[in-house]
Short mmCIF file of N, CA and C in Angstrom, two decimals:
data_model
loop_
_atom_site.label_atom_id
_atom_site.label_comp_id
_atom_site.label_asym_id
_atom_site.label_seq_id
_atom_site.Cartn_x
_atom_site.Cartn_y
_atom_site.Cartn_z
N MET A 64 184.60 18.80 35.71
CA MET A 64 185.18 19.16 37.27
C MET A 64 185.48 20.59 36.96
N LEU A 65 184.89 20.99 38.43
CA LEU A 65 185.38 22.33 38.13
C LEU A 65 186.15 22.73 39.94
N THR A 66 186.96 23.70 40.07
CA THR A 66 187.50 23.75 41.10
C THR A 66 187.47 25.25 41.27
N LYS A 67 187.68 25.75 42.88
CA LYS A 67 187.33 26.86 42.90
C LYS A 67 188.21 27.27 44.31
N SER A 68 189.38 27.94 44.43
CA SER A 68 190.02 28.23 45.87
C SER A 68 189.31 29.48 46.20
N ILE A 69 188.70 28.98 47.67
CA ILE A 69 188.24 30.05 48.63
C ILE A 69 188.99 30.36 49.67
N GLU A 70 188.90 31.22 50.47
CA GLU A 70 189.17 31.57 51.56
C GLU A 70 188.15 31.53 52.67
N ILE A 71 188.42 30.88 53.86
CA ILE A 71 187.50 30.60 54.95
C ILE A 71 186.98 31.92 55.14
N LYS A 72 185.72 32.33 55.66
CA LYS A 72 185.57 33.47 56.41
C LYS A 72 184.71 33.42 57.74
N LEU A 73 184.58 31.97 57.88
CA LEU A 73 183.53 31.96 59.12
C LEU A 73 184.74 32.36 60.36
N PRO A 74 183.92 32.95 61.22
CA PRO A 74 184.66 33.44 62.49
C PRO A 74 185.34 32.53 63.48
N GLY A 75 184.64 31.24 63.79
CA GLY A 75 185.47 30.42 63.96
C GLY A 75 186.45 29.37 63.64
N GLY A 76 186.33 29.45 62.23
CA GLY A 76 186.86 28.75 61.37
C GLY A 76 186.10 27.15 61.35
N LEU A 77 186.52 26.14 60.96
CA LEU A 77 185.79 24.91 60.42
C LEU A 77 185.80 23.91 61.66
N GLU A 78 185.22 24.35 62.95
CA GLU A 78 184.67 23.61 63.67
C GLU A 78 184.14 22.41 63.92
N ALA A 79 183.67 21.32 64.79
CA ALA A 79 182.85 20.55 64.86
C ALA A 79 181.55 20.81 64.21
N ARG A 80 180.75 22.02 64.53
CA ARG A 80 179.48 22.36 64.18
C ARG A 80 179.85 22.84 62.75
N PRO A 81 180.25 23.70 62.54
CA PRO A 81 180.41 24.31 60.86
C PRO A 81 181.03 22.84 60.17
N VAL A 82 181.41 21.87 60.35
CA VAL A 82 181.80 21.00 59.68
C VAL A 82 180.78 20.12 59.36
N ALA A 83 180.05 19.86 60.35
CA ALA A 83 178.70 19.18 60.07
C ALA A 83 177.77 19.71 59.31
N GLU A 84 177.49 21.03 59.37
CA GLU A 84 176.92 21.76 58.38
C GLU A 84 177.68 21.90 57.01
N LEU A 85 178.51 21.83 56.58
CA LEU A 85 179.33 21.74 55.46
C LEU A 85 179.17 20.36 55.00
N VAL A 86 179.29 19.58 55.95
CA VAL A 86 179.01 18.13 55.16
C VAL A 86 177.51 17.91 54.72
N GLN A 87 176.49 18.54 55.38
CA GLN A 87 175.13 18.39 54.98
C GLN A 87 174.94 19.04 53.93
N ILE A 88 175.56 20.21 53.26
CA ILE A 88 175.49 21.20 52.27
C ILE A 88 176.16 20.10 51.18
N ALA A 89 177.35 19.59 51.22
CA ALA A 89 177.99 18.78 50.06
C ALA A 89 176.99 17.51 49.78
N SER A 90 176.44 16.74 50.62
CA SER A 90 175.78 15.87 50.44
C SER A 90 174.35 16.35 49.75
N ARG A 91 173.91 17.82 49.69
CA ARG A 91 172.65 17.66 49.03
C ARG A 91 173.27 17.28 47.42
N TYR A 92 174.19 17.43 47.35
CA TYR A 92 174.50 17.62 45.53
C TYR A 92 175.14 16.09 45.07
N ASP A 93 174.58 15.74 43.85
CA ASP A 93 175.18 14.51 43.00
C ASP A 93 176.33 14.39 42.81
N SER A 94 176.67 15.33 42.95
CA SER A 94 178.57 15.54 42.48
C SER A 94 179.19 14.82 43.45
N THR A 95 180.75 14.43 43.09
CA THR A 95 181.38 14.45 44.33
C THR A 95 182.29 15.55 44.53
N VAL A 96 182.54 16.01 45.62
CA VAL A 96 182.89 16.92 46.45
C VAL A 96 184.15 16.63 47.20
N HIS A 97 185.13 17.34 46.77
CA HIS A 97 186.11 17.18 47.69
C HIS A 97 186.87 18.55 48.23
N ILE A 98 187.29 18.69 49.34
CA ILE A 98 188.11 20.09 50.01
C ILE A 98 189.44 19.21 49.96
N GLU A 99 190.72 20.49 48.94
CA GLU A 99 191.77 20.21 49.51
C GLU A 99 192.43 21.59 50.11
N ALA A 100 193.55 20.86 51.23
CA ALA A 100 193.93 22.23 51.88
C ALA A 100 195.19 21.50 52.69
N GLN A 101 196.23 22.49 53.06
CA GLN A 101 197.50 21.51 53.39
C GLN A 101 197.88 20.31 53.09
N SER A 102 197.97 20.20 51.63
CA SER A 102 198.73 18.88 50.80
C SER A 102 197.50 18.00 51.40
N LYS A 103 195.89 18.18 51.37
CA LYS A 103 195.38 16.85 51.85
C LYS A 103 194.05 17.09 50.78
N LYS A 104 193.43 16.05 50.97
CA LYS A 104 192.23 16.31 49.95
C LYS A 104 191.51 15.02 50.43
N VAL A 105 190.41 15.71 50.77
CA VAL A 105 189.16 14.79 51.45
C VAL A 105 187.83 15.23 50.86
N ASN A 106 186.90 13.79 51.01
CA ASN A 106 186.03 14.08 50.66
C ASN A 106 184.90 14.72 51.62
N ALA A 107 184.35 16.24 50.86
CA ALA A 107 183.82 16.68 51.56
C ALA A 107 182.45 16.20 52.08
N LYS A 108 181.98 14.86 51.98
CA LYS A 108 180.93 14.44 52.18
C LYS A 108 180.92 13.75 53.54
N SER A 109 182.50 13.57 53.83
CA SER A 109 182.46 12.30 55.13
C SER A 109 183.00 13.48 56.34
N ILE A 110 182.19 13.44 57.22
CA ILE A 110 182.43 13.99 58.61
C ILE A 110 183.73 14.09 58.97
N MET A 111 184.28 12.76 59.37
CA MET A 111 185.40 12.49 59.65
C MET A 111 186.66 12.85 58.99
N GLY A 112 186.51 12.96 57.61
CA GLY A 112 187.87 13.39 56.84
C GLY A 112 187.67 14.65 56.63
N MET A 113 186.82 15.66 56.95
CA MET A 113 186.73 17.22 56.96
C MET A 113 187.02 17.44 58.67
N MET A 114 186.96 16.76 59.56
CA MET A 114 187.43 17.11 60.71
C MET A 114 189.10 17.09 60.93
N THR A 115 189.52 16.19 60.04
CA THR A 115 190.90 15.74 59.93
C THR A 115 191.45 17.20 59.29
N LEU A 116 191.15 17.85 58.70
CA LEU A 116 191.75 19.15 58.19
C LEU A 116 192.18 20.22 59.22
N SER A 117 191.18 20.33 60.27
CA SER A 117 191.23 21.44 61.26
C SER A 117 191.38 22.89 60.63
N LEU A 118 190.40 23.21 59.71
CA LEU A 118 190.78 24.78 59.06
C LEU A 118 190.43 25.86 60.06
N ASN A 119 190.88 26.67 59.80
CA ASN A 119 190.97 28.15 60.56
C ASN A 119 190.01 29.13 59.69
N SER A 120 189.70 30.23 60.18
CA SER A 120 189.05 31.42 59.31
C SER A 120 190.19 32.00 58.91
N GLY A 121 190.20 32.66 57.44
CA GLY A 121 191.63 33.19 56.99
C GLY A 121 192.52 32.09 56.02
N GLU A 122 192.16 30.62 56.45
CA GLU A 122 192.71 29.73 55.32
C GLU A 122 192.48 29.43 54.16
N ALA A 123 193.00 29.36 53.03
CA ALA A 123 192.68 28.95 52.05
C ALA A 123 192.45 27.47 51.55
N VAL A 124 191.16 26.72 50.93
CA VAL A 124 191.01 25.64 50.70
C VAL A 124 190.72 25.67 49.01
N THR A 125 190.69 24.42 48.74
CA THR A 125 190.18 24.61 46.81
C THR A 125 188.85 23.19 47.14
N VAL A 126 187.57 23.87 46.42
CA VAL A 126 186.82 22.74 46.26
C VAL A 126 187.01 22.43 45.27
N ILE A 127 186.51 21.14 45.09
CA ILE A 127 186.58 20.23 44.02
C ILE A 127 185.58 19.40 43.54
N ALA A 128 184.40 19.86 42.43
CA ALA A 128 183.45 19.22 42.55
C ALA A 128 183.32 18.10 40.86
N ASP A 129 183.18 17.66 40.72
CA ASP A 129 182.72 16.82 39.68
C ASP A 129 181.26 16.02 39.44
N GLY A 130 180.18 16.24 38.42
CA GLY A 130 179.45 15.62 38.31
C GLY A 130 178.09 16.58 37.71
N SER A 131 177.10 16.12 37.48
CA SER A 131 175.63 16.87 37.18
C SER A 131 175.86 18.23 37.51
N ASP A 132 175.70 18.16 38.69
CA ASP A 132 175.33 19.44 39.61
C ASP A 132 176.72 20.27 40.11
N GLU A 133 177.98 20.26 39.55
CA GLU A 133 179.48 20.79 40.07
C GLU A 133 179.05 22.21 40.42
N ALA A 134 178.47 22.87 38.82
CA ALA A 134 178.57 24.31 39.26
C ALA A 134 177.77 24.90 40.66
N ASP A 135 176.48 23.94 41.25
CA ASP A 135 176.09 24.27 41.88
C ASP A 135 176.58 24.15 43.45
N ALA A 136 177.03 23.07 43.34
CA ALA A 136 177.67 22.42 44.39
C ALA A 136 179.13 23.03 44.62
N VAL A 137 179.67 23.70 43.79
CA VAL A 137 181.00 24.48 44.09
C VAL A 137 179.84 26.03 44.58
N ALA A 138 178.93 26.57 44.22
CA ALA A 138 178.58 27.73 44.57
C ALA A 138 178.26 27.54 45.98
N GLY A 139 177.48 26.24 46.30
CA GLY A 139 176.66 26.09 47.49
C GLY A 139 177.74 26.04 48.66
N MET A 140 178.92 25.68 48.41
CA MET A 140 179.97 25.01 49.33
C MET A 140 181.06 26.59 49.69
N GLU A 141 181.22 27.28 48.60
CA GLU A 141 181.42 28.80 48.50
C GLU A 141 180.79 30.16 49.46
N SER A 142 179.20 29.42 49.56
CA SER A 142 178.42 30.82 50.02
C SER A 142 178.67 30.30 51.43
N PHE A 143 178.80 29.10 51.87
CA PHE A 143 178.75 28.58 53.39
C PHE A 143 180.36 28.91 53.79
N LEU A 144 181.29 28.75 53.22
CA LEU A 144 182.71 29.19 53.68
C LEU A 144 182.88 30.41 53.63
N LEU A 145 182.21 31.66 53.35
CA LEU A 145 182.23 32.54 53.14
C LEU A 145 181.22 33.09 54.26
N GLY A 146 180.42 32.30 54.86
CA GLY A 146 179.87 32.85 55.92
C GLY A 146 178.50 33.77 55.38
N GLU A 147 177.90 33.21 54.22
CA GLU A 147 177.18 34.23 53.56
C GLU A 147 175.54 33.16 53.95
N THR A 148 176.01 31.80 53.84
CA THR A 148 174.81 31.00 54.36
C THR A 148 174.57 30.27 55.48
N THR A 149 173.95 29.57 56.17
CA THR A 149 173.83 28.39 56.71
C THR A 149 172.70 27.43 56.61
N VAL A 150 172.72 26.13 57.10
CA VAL A 150 172.60 25.08 56.84
C VAL A 150 170.64 25.51 57.40
#
């Protein structure tokens, strides 16, 4: 299992469209991927779960991945949350 704390750098935070894109990215991986923020832990592959977090730019989240491609999953999530890649 890998965990990494990441500060969200997306200008508008995680609104509906970025959340949908993040869920698409998480779904590419076989590993389980969770996002932990504000004392909540949600499945990053669940759009409804992710929408409940209402995350803004500048907030810190913890990405937790567990499985055969966990390093790639964490790297992919980090790249998106830092605004470096898109779907």
